[in-house]
Amino acid sequence: MNTLSRRTLLAASGGIVLARPALAQAGWPSRPVQMICPWAAGGGTDAVLRIIASLLEKELGQPFNVVNRTGGNGVVGHAAIVQAQPDGYTIGMLTSEICMLHWQGLTQITFRDYTPLSLMNFDPAGVQVNTSSPWKDIRQCAEAIKASRPGQLKASGTGQGGTWHLALAGWLVAMDLQPDHVRWVPSNGAAPAMQDLAAGGLDLTTNSVVEARAMLDAGRARSLVVMGPQRLPVWPDIPTLKEAMNLDWTAGAWRGIAGPRNMPQEARTALEAGLKRVYDSHEYQDFMNARGFGLLWGDAAGFARHLETQDASLGSAMKAAGLAKA
Amino acid sequence: MEGLIEGAALIAAPDVVAAILASAVYGLVIGALPGLTATMATALLVPVTFYLSPIAAVATIITASAMAIFSGDIPGCLLRIPGTPASAAYTDESYAMTRKGQAEMALGIGLWFSAIGGIVGTLALMVLAPSLAEIALSFSTFEYFWLALLGLMCATLVARSSPVKAIAAMLMGLLVSCIGVENPAGTPRFTFGVTDLLGGIEPIPALVGVFAVAQVMRALLMPEPPPIPRRRFGSILAGQWALTKRYPKPLVRGNIIGVIVGILPGAGADMAAWISYAAAKKFSREREKFGTGHPEGLVEAGAANNSALASSWVPALLFGIPGDTITAIAIGVLYMKGLNPGPTLFTENASSMYALYLIFILANIVMLPLGIAMIRTSTLVLRAPRAAVMPVILLLCAVGAYAIGNNLFAVVLVAAFGCLGFLMERNGYPVAALVLGIVMGRMVEQNFITSLIKSDGSLAPFVERPISGVLAALTFTAVLWPVVIWVVRRLRPARLRPTEAAE
């Protein structure tokens, strides 16, 4: 009964709550909130979550503490969010891996075990080549790939079965090629792959353009395409796959905020509104642009749809590439 | 020159000076606690840098990491518990000096030669950065494979025990490094369905376990060692100048090894310390004294890990490639503060670049007085009763292990490695070789497999590529040299016998 009346009150004063965040303090949250980061302190996910936490603290008037729960290739942290008390006082960040780990048979947890709150970031995959490569645009690159023997060309960007591996496999399938037509060279992340590309050890990389940024600036590599829905504001000259080749394949890494299932409506309302204001704030926009992270907003319903489509498309890409267990 | 003056003005700002001092103290404390590493010290600073000016933000990271690498020597020397992996290579040596009553000398070496190494590394960063980075950039997985293999060879060189036992311990480390899903095939290995094992075994919990926990267990079983004579702790820097003049070669070699290994992305300060300690032993005229509290190896390795720290910024600043985990964090901060890595940083942002160099030098100078204060405080540990010190250490190990990932499993790992380390030590297997295997294992495997994938299974590129060929020759020499010596001795017994008799 109490909750219901509060909910009505909140709904009635929705406009006022949005305009004056101080009012939200009266209800939820009444104590500090823990935000779980499934990846290590100092990495990209950690940095994004920490800026979101510090801005949420300003919006909602309670401390938001980031806790890094690492290990198990992200399984440990993602599981910790699911297993938390669903009172809204423990939430966390979901990354693309949540739609991949269960296909690999590494966990039972899927996106359905969460209450999605908001999508905060999307970094599309790119195609990078060495500056001395003869391929000047993505069409030349695609022609060369089609003309090559299976396994002749080598690509990298992350470990076996990682996000960027699937980006490549999906793109090859979209071109009516076998998903392993270009051989994948597993690496410890994008930085060593970009270094090996510059050293001449690889033909192309399919990590995000942000991760290639330093090599692009140094004139060591060229980005030919982004596998996203639109061009990136920082690199307006790089075409999308749709524009350059009329292919519908998109792939990328994304980050969103979610809590365990069955969170109270009160907490959801407060967090969704707070996260929207965080996303729109100058601080967040400036931070993301300075780091080169892609901005993509999705509210609770939008994030839920995003999770569903990503889970399906990553699942089919993994099955096609022979990387799925289930 | 104008840039230099502008840079000096940038770091003279009060907020920058305050940031340097505060992060220096912070780095010293974190580095001295077992399990809390220099990487962790910098990672925890990232949220703080949100609120600082660009130069102050970079200054906190540079200063805190340099301090943490030095102060990792302190618990290693006093208690035989290395504070950071970069100190693990020479922990036994410096602890042996402490047992001989030369703790201040050992710590002074750490401090003095760390500072020298840091400054030399900075000079290398200033003068050689662009040309050296060019060479480092031509390193592909083939070259890294040989480099990692060379690192592994150090296991037999640093150990005082029989080489066979050292190799056995190293192989054990390699086995541990196989655990988890982070291998080239992305297949879970030795995880037994345990989620926590998927990510593999990190070197830190293993290191804390085999050194710190095993040390506590030993202390439980052994009678209290004869107390170190109660006396005023001698001057820390006295005699360091004499050592500098006595060991110019190891000092120079340590600096060179540190600079080169540091510039190679992915190698870092840990590897520099191992390789330089092994080199010091290999080329020393008094090799038999190593491991008994001999300063020579400390001089070389202490300088090497700090010069590696500075030079690992070369690829980070020029290409945005992290030389180690610390610079990986620093790159993020640089982007956030609009100091984007790349060649343009050196031209468009010249004053910021000079400010950065000056911070490096300043941090290494500040290290001397603050380091002395830290050493003086921490040597109280030597006088405290063992029954009081050991429980505190055990507690710190558990807290440190938990703090890495807020994961209770890390605490279990530390305990397990403690038991393993204790058993190994009892039976004469060097635990340092085990740690080396864990640190290098993933690098060896990753680079070997990816190289083979790239060459379609052919082994030829491992020796055909020019730099790769040189590294291969070095590795084979290191393996075959002892065998050749042995064979030559066996073939010419007549000539050797008289000398032996004379001895």
PDB file of N, CA, C and O in Angstrom, chain A residues 73-112:
ATOM      1  N   ASN A  73      36.710 -14.162 -16.537  1.00  0.00           N
ATOM      2  CA  ASN A  73      36.384 -13.537 -17.821  1.00  0.00           C
ATOM      3  C   ASN A  73      35.108 -12.702 -17.760  1.00  0.00           C
ATOM      4  O   ASN A  73      34.346 -12.659 -18.709  1.00  0.00           O
ATOM      5  N   GLY A  74      34.868 -12.043 -16.620  1.00  0.00           N
ATOM      6  CA  GLY A  74      33.680 -11.211 -16.484  1.00  0.00           C
ATOM      7  C   GLY A  74      32.504 -11.945 -15.866  1.00  0.00           C
ATOM      8  O   GLY A  74      31.524 -11.312 -15.470  1.00  0.00           O
ATOM      9  N   VAL A  75      32.580 -13.273 -15.771  1.00  0.00           N
ATOM     10  CA  VAL A  75      31.461 -14.049 -15.221  1.00  0.00           C
ATOM     11  C   VAL A  75      31.209 -13.669 -13.759  1.00  0.00           C
ATOM     12  O   VAL A  75      30.070 -13.458 -13.344  1.00  0.00           O
ATOM     13  N   VAL A  76      32.286 -13.540 -12.977  1.00  0.00           N
ATOM     14  CA  VAL A  76      32.142 -13.304 -11.537  1.00  0.00           C
ATOM     15  C   VAL A  76      31.357 -12.018 -11.267  1.00  0.00           C
ATOM     16  O   VAL A  76      30.395 -12.011 -10.494  1.00  0.00           O
ATOM     17  N   GLY A  77      31.729 -10.926 -11.927  1.00  0.00           N
ATOM     18  CA  GLY A  77      31.066  -9.652 -11.688  1.00  0.00           C
ATOM     19  C   GLY A  77      29.629  -9.646 -12.187  1.00  0.00           C
ATOM     20  O   GLY A  77      28.718  -9.167 -11.507  1.00  0.00           O
ATOM     21  N   HIS A  78      29.413 -10.193 -13.389  1.00  0.00           N
ATOM     22  CA  HIS A  78      28.055 -10.239 -13.930  1.00  0.00           C
ATOM     23  C   HIS A  78      27.152 -11.089 -13.037  1.00  0.00           C
ATOM     24  O   HIS A  78      25.993 -10.755 -12.816  1.00  0.00           O
ATOM     25  N   ALA A  79      27.694 -12.176 -12.499  1.00  0.00           N
ATOM     26  CA  ALA A  79      26.905 -13.040 -11.616  1.00  0.00           C
ATOM     27  C   ALA A  79      26.604 -12.320 -10.304  1.00  0.00           C
ATOM     28  O   ALA A  79      25.515 -12.466  -9.735  1.00  0.00           O
ATOM     29  N   ALA A  80      27.558 -11.514  -9.823  1.00  0.00           N
ATOM     30  CA  ALA A  80      27.359 -10.821  -8.552  1.00  0.00           C
ATOM     31  C   ALA A  80      26.168  -9.862  -8.625  1.00  0.00           C
ATOM     32  O   ALA A  80      25.447  -9.679  -7.639  1.00  0.00           O
ATOM     33  N   ILE A  81      25.937  -9.258  -9.800  1.00  0.00           N
ATOM     34  CA  ILE A  81      24.791  -8.352  -9.945  1.00  0.00           C
ATOM     35  C   ILE A  81      23.497  -9.154  -9.857  1.00  0.00           C
ATOM     36  O   ILE A  81      22.552  -8.755  -9.173  1.00  0.00           O
ATOM     37  N   VAL A  82      23.462 -10.316 -10.527  1.00  0.00           N
ATOM     38  CA  VAL A  82      22.254 -11.149 -10.524  1.00  0.00           C
ATOM     39  C   VAL A  82      21.930 -11.613  -9.105  1.00  0.00           C
ATOM     40  O   VAL A  82      20.778 -11.618  -8.678  1.00  0.00           O
ATOM     41  N   GLN A  83      22.980 -11.992  -8.362  1.00  0.00           N
ATOM     42  CA  GLN A  83      22.768 -12.592  -7.048  1.00  0.00           C
ATOM     43  C   GLN A  83      22.526 -11.567  -5.948  1.00  0.00           C
ATOM     44  O   GLN A  83      22.262 -11.931  -4.808  1.00  0.00           O
ATOM     45  N   ALA A  84      22.626 -10.268  -6.251  1.00  0.00           N
ATOM     46  CA  ALA A  84      22.460  -9.246  -5.212  1.00  0.00           C
ATOM     47  C   ALA A  84      21.001  -9.170  -4.769  1.00  0.00           C
ATOM     48  O   ALA A  84      20.088  -9.595  -5.477  1.00  0.00           O
ATOM     49  N   GLN A  85      20.784  -8.628  -3.559  1.00  0.00           N
ATOM     50  CA  GLN A  85      19.428  -8.339  -3.082  1.00  0.00           C
ATOM     51  C   GLN A  85      18.759  -7.402  -4.086  1.00  0.00           C
ATOM     52  O   GLN A  85      19.311  -6.359  -4.402  1.00  0.00           O
ATOM     53  N   PRO A  86      17.549  -7.728  -4.569  1.00  0.00           N
ATOM     54  CA  PRO A  86      16.923  -6.848  -5.567  1.00  0.00           C
ATOM     55  C   PRO A  86      16.254  -5.637  -4.925  1.00  0.00           C
ATOM     56  O   PRO A  86      15.085  -5.372  -5.160  1.00  0.00           O
ATOM     57  N   ASP A  87      16.982  -4.897  -4.091  1.00  0.00           N
ATOM     58  CA  ASP A  87      16.397  -3.713  -3.465  1.00  0.00           C
ATOM     59  C   ASP A  87      16.879  -2.428  -4.135  1.00  0.00           C
ATOM     60  O   ASP A  87      16.576  -1.333  -3.682  1.00  0.00           O
ATOM     61  N   GLY A  88      17.668  -2.587  -5.207  1.00  0.00           N
ATOM     62  CA  GLY A  88      18.164  -1.412  -5.916  1.00  0.00           C
ATOM     63  C   GLY A  88      19.443  -0.856  -5.334  1.00  0.00           C
ATOM     64  O   GLY A  88      20.057   0.026  -5.926  1.00  0.00           O
ATOM     65  N   TYR A  89      19.871  -1.371  -4.174  1.00  0.00           N
ATOM     66  CA  TYR A  89      21.082  -0.821  -3.566  1.00  0.00           C
ATOM     67  C   TYR A  89      22.338  -1.521  -4.073  1.00  0.00           C
ATOM     68  O   TYR A  89      23.438  -1.164  -3.692  1.00  0.00           O
ATOM     69  N   THR A  90      22.177  -2.537  -4.894  1.00  0.00           N
ATOM     70  CA  THR A  90      23.314  -3.116  -5.601  1.00  0.00           C
ATOM     71  C   THR A  90      22.928  -3.219  -7.076  1.00  0.00           C
ATOM     72  O   THR A  90      22.015  -3.968  -7.432  1.00  0.00           O
ATOM     73  N   ILE A  91      23.580  -2.429  -7.893  1.00  0.00           N
ATOM     74  CA  ILE A  91      23.369  -2.502  -9.337  1.00  0.00           C
ATOM     75  C   ILE A  91      24.749  -2.620  -9.979  1.00  0.00           C
ATOM     76  O   ILE A  91      25.730  -2.780  -9.256  1.00  0.00           O
ATOM     77  N   GLY A  92      24.835  -2.569 -11.283  1.00  0.00           N
ATOM     78  CA  GLY A  92      26.157  -2.698 -11.867  1.00  0.00           C
ATOM     79  C   GLY A  92      26.150  -2.470 -13.359  1.00  0.00           C
ATOM     80  O   GLY A  92      25.122  -2.098 -13.943  1.00  0.00           O
ATOM     81  N   MET A  93      27.304  -2.691 -13.959  1.00  0.00           N
ATOM     82  CA  MET A  93      27.459  -2.438 -15.389  1.00  0.00           C
ATOM     83  C   MET A  93      27.484  -3.759 -16.152  1.00  0.00           C
ATOM     84  O   MET A  93      28.192  -4.682 -15.787  1.00  0.00           O
ATOM     85  N   LEU A  94      26.661  -3.825 -17.214  1.00  0.00           N
ATOM     86  CA  LEU A  94      26.704  -4.975 -18.108  1.00  0.00           C
ATOM     87  C   LEU A  94      27.531  -4.602 -19.325  1.00  0.00           C
ATOM     88  O   LEU A  94      27.435  -3.492 -19.830  1.00  0.00           O
ATOM     89  N   THR A  95      28.360  -5.530 -19.812  1.00  0.00           N
ATOM     90  CA  THR A  95      29.100  -5.302 -21.046  1.00  0.00           C
ATOM     91  C   THR A  95      28.699  -6.365 -22.060  1.00  0.00           C
ATOM     92  O   THR A  95      28.043  -7.344 -21.714  1.00  0.00           O
ATOM     93  N   SER A  96      29.104  -6.163 -23.317  1.00  0.00           N
ATOM     94  CA  SER A  96      28.712  -7.049 -24.421  1.00  0.00           C
ATOM     95  C   SER A  96      28.838  -8.522 -24.061  1.00  0.00           C
ATOM     96  O   SER A  96      28.076  -9.357 -24.543  1.00  0.00           O
ATOM     97  N   GLU A  97      29.826  -8.828 -23.208  1.00  0.00           N
ATOM     98  CA  GLU A  97      30.123 -10.229 -22.901  1.00  0.00           C
ATOM     99  C   GLU A  97      28.912 -10.967 -22.334  1.00  0.00           C
ATOM    100  O   GLU A  97      28.831 -12.186 -22.446  1.00  0.00           O
ATOM    101  N   ILE A  98      27.952 -10.242 -21.705  1.00  0.00           N
ATOM    102  CA  ILE A  98      26.815 -10.924 -21.094  1.00  0.00           C
ATOM    103  C   ILE A  98      25.984 -11.641 -22.161  1.00  0.00           C
ATOM    104  O   ILE A  98      25.322 -12.635 -21.879  1.00  0.00           O
ATOM    105  N   CYS A  99      26.049 -11.160 -23.404  1.00  0.00           N
ATOM    106  CA  CYS A  99      25.322 -11.816 -24.485  1.00  0.00           C
ATOM    107  C   CYS A  99      26.198 -12.840 -25.214  1.00  0.00           C
ATOM    108  O   CYS A  99      25.836 -13.322 -26.289  1.00  0.00           O
ATOM    109  N   MET A 100      27.373 -13.140 -24.683  1.00  0.00           N
ATOM    110  CA  MET A 100      28.270 -14.097 -25.326  1.00  0.00           C
ATOM    111  C   MET A 100      28.640 -15.248 -24.408  1.00  0.00           C
ATOM    112  O   MET A 100      28.768 -16.390 -24.845  1.00  0.00           O
ATOM    113  N   LEU A 101      28.813 -14.931 -23.101  1.00  0.00           N
ATOM    114  CA  LEU A 101      29.347 -15.929 -22.175  1.00  0.00           C
ATOM    115  C   LEU A 101      28.478 -17.186 -22.127  1.00  0.00           C
ATOM    116  O   LEU A 101      28.984 -18.302 -22.078  1.00  0.00           O
ATOM    117  N   HIS A 102      27.121 -16.991 -22.132  1.00  0.00           N
ATOM    118  CA  HIS A 102      26.271 -18.174 -21.996  1.00  0.00           C
ATOM    119  C   HIS A 102      26.269 -19.013 -23.270  1.00  0.00           C
ATOM    120  O   HIS A 102      26.113 -20.230 -23.215  1.00  0.00           O
ATOM    121  N   TRP A 103      26.488 -18.378 -24.433  1.00  0.00           N
ATOM    122  CA  TRP A 103      26.592 -19.158 -25.676  1.00  0.00           C
ATOM    123  C   TRP A 103      27.844 -20.025 -25.660  1.00  0.00           C
ATOM    124  O   TRP A 103      27.874 -21.097 -26.237  1.00  0.00           O
ATOM    125  N   GLN A 104      28.899 -19.505 -25.017  1.00  0.00           N
ATOM    126  CA  GLN A 104      30.153 -20.271 -24.936  1.00  0.00           C
ATOM    127  C   GLN A 104      30.073 -21.359 -23.876  1.00  0.00           C
ATOM    128  O   GLN A 104      31.025 -22.116 -23.700  1.00  0.00           O
ATOM    129  N   GLY A 105      28.951 -21.392 -23.134  1.00  0.00           N
ATOM    130  CA  GLY A 105      28.802 -22.391 -22.083  1.00  0.00           C
ATOM    131  C   GLY A 105      29.610 -22.072 -20.841  1.00  0.00           C
ATOM    132  O   GLY A 105      29.906 -22.955 -20.045  1.00  0.00           O
ATOM    133  N   LEU A 106      29.979 -20.787 -20.658  1.00  0.00           N
ATOM    134  CA  LEU A 106      30.799 -20.433 -19.498  1.00  0.00           C
ATOM    135  C   LEU A 106      29.954 -20.042 -18.296  1.00  0.00           C
ATOM    136  O   LEU A 106      30.454 -19.903 -17.192  1.00  0.00           O
ATOM    137  N   THR A 107      28.649 -19.792 -18.497  1.00  0.00           N
ATOM    138  CA  THR A 107      27.757 -19.482 -17.389  1.00  0.00           C
ATOM    139  C   THR A 107      26.326 -19.761 -17.824  1.00  0.00           C
ATOM    140  O   THR A 107      26.052 -19.905 -19.014  1.00  0.00           O
ATOM    141  N   GLN A 108      25.418 -19.862 -16.835  1.00  0.00           N
ATOM    142  CA  GLN A 108      24.004 -20.057 -17.147  1.00  0.00           C
ATOM    143  C   GLN A 108      23.284 -18.717 -17.263  1.00  0.00           C
ATOM    144  O   GLN A 108      22.168 -18.646 -17.755  1.00  0.00           O
ATOM    145  N   ILE A 109      23.921 -17.662 -16.757  1.00  0.00           N
ATOM    146  CA  ILE A 109      23.267 -16.353 -16.674  1.00  0.00           C
ATOM    147  C   ILE A 109      23.085 -15.756 -18.064  1.00  0.00           C
ATOM    148  O   ILE A 109      24.001 -15.793 -18.892  1.00  0.00           O
ATOM    149  N   THR A 110      21.869 -15.201 -18.332  1.00  0.00           N
ATOM    150  CA  THR A 110      21.650 -14.476 -19.582  1.00  0.00           C
ATOM    151  C   THR A 110      21.124 -13.090 -19.246  1.00  0.00           C
ATOM    152  O   THR A 110      20.896 -12.766 -18.084  1.00  0.00           O
ATOM    153  N   PHE A 111      20.910 -12.299 -20.282  1.00  0.00           N
ATOM    154  CA  PHE A 111      20.420 -10.934 -20.070  1.00  0.00           C
ATOM    155  C   PHE A 111      19.041 -10.928 -19.400  1.00  0.00           C
ATOM    156  O   PHE A 111      18.626  -9.940 -18.818  1.00  0.00           O
ATOM    157  N   ARG A 112      18.295 -12.061 -19.480  1.00  0.00           N
ATOM    158  CA  ARG A 112      16.950 -12.105 -18.900  1.00  0.00           C
ATOM    159  C   ARG A 112      16.975 -12.094 -17.376  1.00  0.00           C
ATOM    160  O   ARG A 112      15.949 -11.903 -16.745  1.00  0.00           O
TER     161      ARG A 112
END
